[in-house]
Amino acid sequence: MQFKSIIAAAAIALAAATGSAQAAPEKSKLTLGVGGKPLLYYLPLTIAEQKGYFKEQGLDVSINDFGGGSKALQALLGGSVEAVTGAYEHTIRMQQKGQDIQAVIELGRFPGIVLAVKKSHEGKVKTAADLKGMKIGVTAPGSSTNFFVNYLIAKAGGDPKASAFIGVGGGAGGVAAIEKGEIDAISHLDPVISKLQVDNSVFILADSRTEAGTKAIFGGSNPAAVLYLKGDFIKDNPQTVQALVNAFSKALKWLETAKPEDVVATVPEAYYLGDKPLYMQAVKNSMETYSKTGIIPQAGMESAYGMLAKFDDDLAKAKIDLSKTFTDRFVKAAR
């Protein structure tokens, strides 16, 4: 009887150990693309990297930083990266183009994008429609910062095609472009926006860094940065994807209780744009934007599609299956 009990206990222990063990990633070494890594929009990526969460999951992740989200997407389609931290909207636009791109975790629940206009235009520019004929800086044409201002112009009754969009990159290039008079307005993120505000170089026309601001612009939540990959890669490498999501999920959990001081102490000094107190303020401005669950709500997906359809007639006519743009199974397994 005692022998049977020992055998039973051993079997239970073995089953528990086997059930809790995660299979090794099919592809332990991979390259991840991002469009403007120092931007607070992508802070969960930097936290996962700096805290060693990728390595904890058995992953050797190389990060390729591009000038904007659209360029990171191009790298994914071209095969030079296996995964991208980028805007959720790209999964919708790619479905329209016949490309199976799927998000596997939400990193930002609010875009955090701000449309700011050069101070010299104050009084002249009252709505986004007034930007007609002006030069607008974005991280890169075709990126989420471009989509954001397109939507605002169309919502205000204007035509996005009547403005010129200039790629200024994800770093200090946007600040320099405003200061040199190369652009009239800018659709960008922190810490760039906070720097321009401190310098009193711009005034704010639309701000999606908070829940209230996002609701005022979109009427509700609007997903921002996500981790997305090709559908075939997800199918062929589920354990690799799970490992990536585990790392990002841990980064989001860390951010839930982190103080701005903790963030500042974790990121590279180069992110400060030469002004540590300013970066601290930018972090405070952005802490509300990060996802609490990693899951994109249905209303958020619909809001993102509605934003794109507002200024893209072809997309508005297309049959988009939003259920194919995001899967929550990896997030649920991680949490």
Short mmCIF file of C-alpha atoms in Angstrom, two decimals:
data_model
loop_
_atom_site.label_atom_id
_atom_site.label_comp_id
_atom_site.label_asym_id
_atom_site.label_seq_id
_atom_site.Cartn_x
_atom_site.Cartn_y
_atom_site.Cartn_z
CA MET A 1 0.00 0.00 0.00
CA GLN A 2 2.84 2.34 0.93
CA PHE A 3 4.64 1.47 -2.33
CA LYS A 4 1.49 2.34 -4.35
CA SER A 5 1.25 5.68 -2.56
CA ILE A 6 4.86 6.50 -3.39
CA ILE A 7 4.31 5.62 -7.04
CA ALA A 8 1.13 7.73 -7.18
CA ALA A 9 2.87 10.72 -5.60
CA ALA A 10 5.77 10.43 -8.03
CA ALA A 11 3.38 10.30 -10.97
CA ILE A 12 1.55 13.42 -9.78
CA ALA A 13 4.86 15.28 -9.31
CA LEU A 14 6.05 14.25 -12.78
CA ALA A 15 2.77 15.34 -14.36
CA ALA A 16 2.93 18.71 -12.60
CA ALA A 17 6.52 19.27 -13.70
CA THR A 18 5.74 18.29 -17.28
CA GLY A 19 2.64 20.50 -17.39
CA SER A 20 4.47 23.55 -16.08
CA ALA A 21 7.45 23.20 -18.41
CA GLN A 22 7.29 25.25 -21.59
CA ALA A 23 8.63 23.72 -24.77
CA ALA A 24 11.79 25.32 -26.13
CA PRO A 25 11.40 27.94 -28.88
CA GLU A 26 11.60 26.47 -32.38
CA LYS A 27 13.69 29.47 -33.42
CA SER A 28 15.77 30.81 -30.55
CA LYS A 29 17.65 33.43 -32.57
CA LEU A 30 15.58 36.04 -34.39
CA THR A 31 15.53 39.68 -35.49
CA LEU A 32 12.82 42.09 -34.39
CA GLY A 33 12.05 45.30 -36.25
CA VAL A 34 10.85 48.57 -34.73
CA GLY A 35 10.37 52.09 -36.06
CA GLY A 36 11.86 54.48 -33.50
CA LYS A 37 12.94 52.38 -30.52
CA PRO A 38 13.71 55.34 -28.16
CA LEU A 39 10.11 56.55 -28.43
CA LEU A 40 7.97 55.88 -25.37
CA TYR A 41 5.45 54.27 -27.73
CA TYR A 42 7.83 51.29 -27.74
CA LEU A 43 8.88 51.38 -24.08
CA PRO A 44 7.71 47.78 -23.37
CA LEU A 45 10.25 46.58 -25.95
CA THR A 46 13.11 48.42 -24.26
CA ILE A 47 12.02 47.12 -20.83
CA ALA A 48 11.92 43.53 -22.11
CA GLU A 49 15.38 44.00 -23.62
CA GLN A 50 17.02 45.81 -20.69
CA LYS A 51 15.52 43.54 -18.04
CA GLY A 52 16.69 40.41 -19.84
CA TYR A 53 13.19 39.02 -20.33
CA PHE A 54 13.95 37.72 -23.84
CA LYS A 55 16.97 35.79 -22.57
CA GLU A 56 14.88 34.36 -19.72
CA GLN A 57 12.64 32.85 -22.39
CA GLY A 58 15.57 31.26 -24.23
CA LEU A 59 15.59 33.88 -26.98
CA ASP A 60 18.50 35.71 -28.59
CA VAL A 61 16.73 38.77 -30.04
CA SER A 62 18.52 41.29 -32.27
CA ILE A 63 16.64 44.59 -32.61
CA ASN A 64 16.75 46.47 -35.90
CA ASP A 65 15.61 50.07 -35.45
CA PHE A 66 14.14 51.70 -38.56
CA GLY A 67 13.17 55.31 -39.26
CA GLY A 68 9.45 54.59 -38.89
CA GLY A 69 6.86 51.85 -38.48
CA SER A 70 6.17 51.54 -42.20
CA LYS A 71 9.85 50.71 -42.80
CA ALA A 72 9.79 48.03 -40.10
CA LEU A 73 6.71 46.55 -41.79
CA GLN A 74 8.51 46.50 -45.13
CA ALA A 75 11.38 44.61 -43.48
CA LEU A 76 8.92 41.99 -42.18
CA LEU A 77 7.35 41.56 -45.61
CA GLY A 78 10.80 41.35 -47.18
CA GLY A 79 11.95 38.71 -44.71
CA SER A 80 14.82 40.58 -43.03
CA VAL A 81 13.03 40.51 -39.65
CA GLU A 82 10.76 37.84 -38.16
CA ALA A 83 8.69 40.08 -35.88
CA VAL A 84 7.81 43.75 -35.48
CA THR A 85 6.70 45.97 -32.64
CA GLY A 86 4.55 48.43 -34.55
CA ALA A 87 1.11 49.96 -34.90
CA TYR A 88 -1.91 47.64 -34.84
CA GLU A 89 -3.36 49.42 -37.89
CA HIS A 90 -0.78 47.72 -40.11
CA THR A 91 -2.47 44.35 -39.56
CA ILE A 92 -5.69 45.80 -41.01
CA ARG A 93 -4.08 47.48 -44.00
CA MET A 94 -2.08 44.35 -44.84
CA GLN A 95 -5.20 42.18 -44.80
CA GLN A 96 -6.67 44.49 -47.42
CA LYS A 97 -3.53 43.86 -49.51
CA GLY A 98 -3.80 40.09 -49.12
CA GLN A 99 -1.01 39.79 -46.52
CA ASP A 100 -1.65 37.67 -43.42
CA ILE A 101 -0.13 39.74 -40.60
CA GLN A 102 -1.37 39.14 -37.06
CA ALA A 103 -0.87 40.88 -33.73
CA VAL A 104 -0.24 38.63 -30.74
CA ILE A 105 -0.09 41.11 -27.82
CA GLU A 106 -1.20 44.71 -27.29
CA LEU A 107 1.54 46.92 -25.84
CA GLY A 108 -0.26 50.28 -25.91
CA ARG A 109 -3.97 50.88 -25.33
CA PHE A 110 -3.82 54.56 -26.31
CA PRO A 111 -1.78 55.80 -29.30
CA GLY A 112 0.18 58.40 -27.36
CA ILE A 113 0.49 60.36 -30.61
CA VAL A 114 0.21 64.15 -30.52
CA LEU A 115 -0.48 66.58 -33.36
CA ALA A 116 1.40 69.79 -32.60
CA VAL A 117 1.68 72.95 -34.69
CA LYS A 118 4.49 75.49 -34.83
CA LYS A 119 3.85 78.47 -32.55
CA SER A 120 4.01 80.91 -35.44
CA HIS A 121 0.78 79.39 -36.82
CA GLU A 122 -1.19 79.89 -33.59
CA GLY A 123 -4.48 81.58 -34.36
CA LYS A 124 -4.25 80.55 -38.01
CA VAL A 125 -4.53 76.80 -37.46
CA LYS A 126 -7.61 76.01 -35.37
CA THR A 127 -8.45 72.52 -36.68
CA ALA A 128 -6.48 69.86 -38.56
CA ALA A 129 -8.24 70.92 -41.77
CA ASP A 130 -6.35 74.22 -41.56
CA LEU A 131 -3.10 72.34 -42.25
CA LYS A 132 -3.96 72.40 -45.97
CA GLY A 133 -0.86 73.18 -48.03
CA MET A 134 1.46 72.82 -45.05
CA LYS A 135 4.36 70.46 -44.36
CA ILE A 136 3.68 67.97 -41.58
CA GLY A 137 6.43 65.94 -39.94
CA VAL A 138 5.75 62.25 -39.21
CA THR A 139 8.09 59.44 -38.16
CA ALA A 140 7.82 58.04 -41.71
CA PRO A 141 5.16 58.34 -44.42
CA GLY A 142 2.68 55.46 -44.06
CA SER A 143 3.38 55.05 -40.33
CA SER A 144 0.88 55.34 -37.48
CA THR A 145 1.84 58.99 -36.93
CA ASN A 146 0.83 59.61 -40.56
CA PHE A 147 -2.46 57.69 -40.13
CA PHE A 148 -3.24 59.75 -37.02
CA VAL A 149 -3.00 63.14 -38.70
CA ASN A 150 -4.74 61.83 -41.85
CA TYR A 151 -7.68 60.84 -39.68
CA LEU A 152 -7.77 64.19 -37.89
CA ILE A 153 -7.70 66.12 -41.17
CA ALA A 154 -10.48 63.99 -42.69
CA LYS A 155 -12.54 64.20 -39.48
CA ALA A 156 -12.28 68.00 -39.60
CA GLY A 157 -13.56 68.00 -43.19
CA GLY A 158 -10.21 68.43 -44.92
CA ASP A 159 -8.29 66.37 -47.48
CA PRO A 160 -5.09 64.68 -46.24
CA LYS A 161 -3.75 64.73 -49.81
CA ALA A 162 -3.66 68.53 -49.67
CA SER A 163 -0.80 68.44 -47.13
CA ALA A 164 2.79 67.24 -47.54
CA PHE A 165 4.10 64.60 -45.14
CA ILE A 166 7.79 64.66 -44.29
CA GLY A 167 9.58 61.75 -42.61
CA VAL A 168 11.61 63.05 -39.64
CA GLY A 169 12.44 59.71 -37.98
CA GLY A 170 11.79 58.57 -34.44
CA GLY A 171 14.40 60.62 -32.57
CA ALA A 172 15.55 64.21 -32.27
CA GLY A 173 15.06 64.82 -36.01
CA GLY A 174 11.51 66.02 -35.36
CA VAL A 175 12.71 68.64 -32.89
CA ALA A 176 15.33 69.88 -35.33
CA ALA A 177 12.83 70.01 -38.21
CA ILE A 178 10.52 72.30 -36.22
CA GLU A 179 13.37 74.51 -35.02
CA LYS A 180 14.80 74.91 -38.53
CA GLY A 181 11.40 75.71 -40.03
CA GLU A 182 11.44 72.64 -42.29
CA ILE A 183 7.93 71.65 -41.19
CA ASP A 184 4.83 73.56 -40.05
CA ALA A 185 3.38 70.86 -37.81
CA ILE A 186 4.34 67.49 -36.42
CA SER A 187 2.50 64.27 -35.60
CA HIS A 188 4.81 62.49 -33.19
CA LEU A 189 5.34 60.92 -29.77
CA ASP A 190 7.17 61.42 -26.50
CA PRO A 191 9.84 62.34 -25.63
CA VAL A 192 9.93 64.43 -28.83
CA ILE A 193 6.60 66.16 -28.09
CA SER A 194 7.51 66.95 -24.47
CA LYS A 195 10.80 68.46 -25.68
CA LEU A 196 8.96 70.73 -28.14
CA GLN A 197 6.51 71.74 -25.41
CA VAL A 198 9.28 72.62 -22.96
CA ASP A 199 10.98 74.67 -25.69
CA ASN A 200 7.63 76.44 -26.29
CA SER A 201 8.06 75.71 -30.01
CA VAL A 202 4.55 74.33 -30.61
CA PHE A 203 0.96 74.33 -29.47
CA ILE A 204 -1.08 71.11 -29.17
CA LEU A 205 -3.97 70.46 -31.54
CA ALA A 206 -4.76 66.84 -30.57
CA ASP A 207 -3.34 64.64 -27.80
CA SER A 208 -3.87 60.88 -27.41
CA ARG A 209 -1.52 60.32 -24.47
CA THR A 210 -4.41 59.93 -22.02
CA GLU A 211 -7.69 58.04 -21.89
CA ALA A 212 -9.64 61.31 -21.95
CA GLY A 213 -7.69 62.62 -24.92
CA THR A 214 -8.06 59.37 -26.85
CA LYS A 215 -11.80 59.28 -26.16
CA ALA A 216 -12.16 62.88 -27.34
CA ILE A 217 -10.46 62.00 -30.63
CA PHE A 218 -11.77 58.50 -31.37
CA GLY A 219 -14.82 58.17 -29.12
CA GLY A 220 -13.22 55.32 -27.18
CA SER A 221 -10.09 53.19 -26.87
CA ASN A 222 -7.75 52.83 -29.81
CA PRO A 223 -4.95 50.21 -29.75
CA ALA A 224 -1.44 51.44 -30.41
CA ALA A 225 1.79 49.43 -30.47
CA VAL A 226 1.52 45.66 -30.74
CA LEU A 227 3.82 42.76 -31.53
CA TYR A 228 2.91 41.42 -34.97
CA LEU A 229 4.23 38.63 -37.18
CA LYS A 230 3.38 36.81 -40.39
CA GLY A 231 0.62 34.24 -40.03
CA ASP A 232 2.84 31.46 -41.39
CA PHE A 233 5.56 32.21 -38.84
CA ILE A 234 3.02 32.03 -35.99
CA LYS A 235 1.73 28.71 -37.29
CA ASP A 236 5.19 27.18 -37.75
CA ASN A 237 6.80 28.60 -34.57
CA PRO A 238 4.16 28.73 -31.81
CA GLN A 239 6.66 28.21 -28.98
CA THR A 240 8.86 31.02 -30.28
CA VAL A 241 5.85 33.33 -30.43
CA GLN A 242 4.82 32.25 -26.94
CA ALA A 243 8.29 33.04 -25.63
CA LEU A 244 8.16 36.52 -27.20
CA VAL A 245 4.71 37.20 -25.74
CA ASN A 246 5.84 35.94 -22.33
CA ALA A 247 8.70 38.46 -22.37
CA PHE A 248 6.47 41.37 -23.44
CA SER A 249 3.78 40.37 -20.95
CA LYS A 250 6.35 40.48 -18.16
CA ALA A 251 7.45 43.93 -19.34
CA LEU A 252 3.85 45.19 -19.21
CA LYS A 253 3.44 43.74 -15.74
CA TRP A 254 6.62 45.53 -14.62
CA LEU A 255 5.29 48.82 -16.02
CA GLU A 256 2.05 48.45 -14.03
CA THR A 257 3.87 49.19 -10.77
CA ALA A 258 6.98 51.01 -12.02
CA LYS A 259 7.53 54.65 -11.16
CA PRO A 260 8.87 57.11 -13.75
CA GLU A 261 12.15 57.06 -11.84
CA ASP A 262 12.36 53.28 -12.38
CA VAL A 263 11.85 53.70 -16.11
CA VAL A 264 14.47 56.44 -16.37
CA ALA A 265 16.97 54.26 -14.51
CA THR A 266 16.31 51.33 -16.88
CA VAL A 267 16.48 52.86 -20.37
CA PRO A 268 19.72 53.92 -22.12
CA GLU A 269 20.86 57.48 -21.43
CA ALA A 270 20.69 58.26 -25.15
CA TYR A 271 16.88 58.20 -24.83
CA TYR A 272 16.91 61.38 -22.71
CA LEU A 273 17.48 63.70 -25.72
CA GLY A 274 20.13 65.38 -23.57
CA ASP A 275 17.62 66.37 -20.87
CA LYS A 276 16.98 63.83 -18.10
CA PRO A 277 14.31 65.89 -16.22
CA LEU A 278 12.47 66.40 -19.50
CA TYR A 279 12.54 62.66 -20.21
CA MET A 280 11.20 62.03 -16.71
CA GLN A 281 8.25 64.32 -17.46
CA ALA A 282 7.67 62.60 -20.79
CA VAL A 283 7.53 59.24 -19.02
CA LYS A 284 4.96 60.62 -16.56
CA ASN A 285 2.90 61.88 -19.51
CA SER A 286 2.95 58.45 -21.15
CA MET A 287 2.49 55.95 -18.29
CA GLU A 288 -1.27 55.82 -18.82
CA THR A 289 -0.90 54.62 -22.41
CA TYR A 290 0.43 51.09 -21.78
CA SER A 291 -1.84 48.07 -22.01
CA LYS A 292 -3.05 46.56 -18.74
CA THR A 293 -4.07 43.20 -20.18
CA GLY A 294 -2.17 42.73 -23.44
CA ILE A 295 -5.51 42.03 -25.12
CA ILE A 296 -7.07 44.33 -27.72
CA PRO A 297 -10.80 44.75 -27.00
CA GLN A 298 -13.22 44.36 -29.90
CA ALA A 299 -14.22 48.02 -29.57
CA GLY A 300 -10.57 48.99 -29.95
CA MET A 301 -10.17 46.97 -33.15
CA GLU A 302 -13.31 48.56 -34.57
CA SER A 303 -12.07 52.03 -33.60
CA ALA A 304 -8.77 51.44 -35.41
CA TYR A 305 -10.57 50.25 -38.54
CA GLY A 306 -12.93 53.23 -38.37
CA MET A 307 -9.95 55.59 -38.19
CA LEU A 308 -8.37 54.12 -41.33
CA ALA A 309 -11.67 53.95 -43.22
CA LYS A 310 -12.22 57.66 -42.55
CA PHE A 311 -9.47 58.67 -44.98
CA ASP A 312 -8.93 55.50 -47.08
CA ASP A 313 -11.85 54.89 -49.44
CA ASP A 314 -10.46 51.57 -50.69
CA LEU A 315 -10.15 50.25 -47.16
CA ALA A 316 -13.64 51.48 -46.32
CA LYS A 317 -15.02 49.35 -49.16
CA ALA A 318 -12.92 46.28 -48.32
CA LYS A 319 -14.23 43.31 -46.35
CA ILE A 320 -11.97 43.16 -43.32
CA ASP A 321 -12.19 40.29 -40.81
CA LEU A 322 -10.91 41.90 -37.61
CA SER A 323 -10.76 38.51 -35.88
CA LYS A 324 -7.82 37.67 -38.15
CA THR A 325 -5.84 40.75 -37.12
CA PHE A 326 -5.27 39.70 -33.49
CA THR A 327 -5.15 36.48 -31.48
CA ASP A 328 -5.26 36.51 -27.69
CA ARG A 329 -4.26 32.86 -27.12
CA PHE A 330 -0.60 33.65 -26.44
CA VAL A 331 -1.40 36.45 -23.97
CA LYS A 332 -3.84 34.22 -22.10
CA ALA A 333 -1.21 31.48 -21.90
CA ALA A 334 1.39 33.99 -20.68
CA ARG A 335 -0.82 35.38 -17.91
#
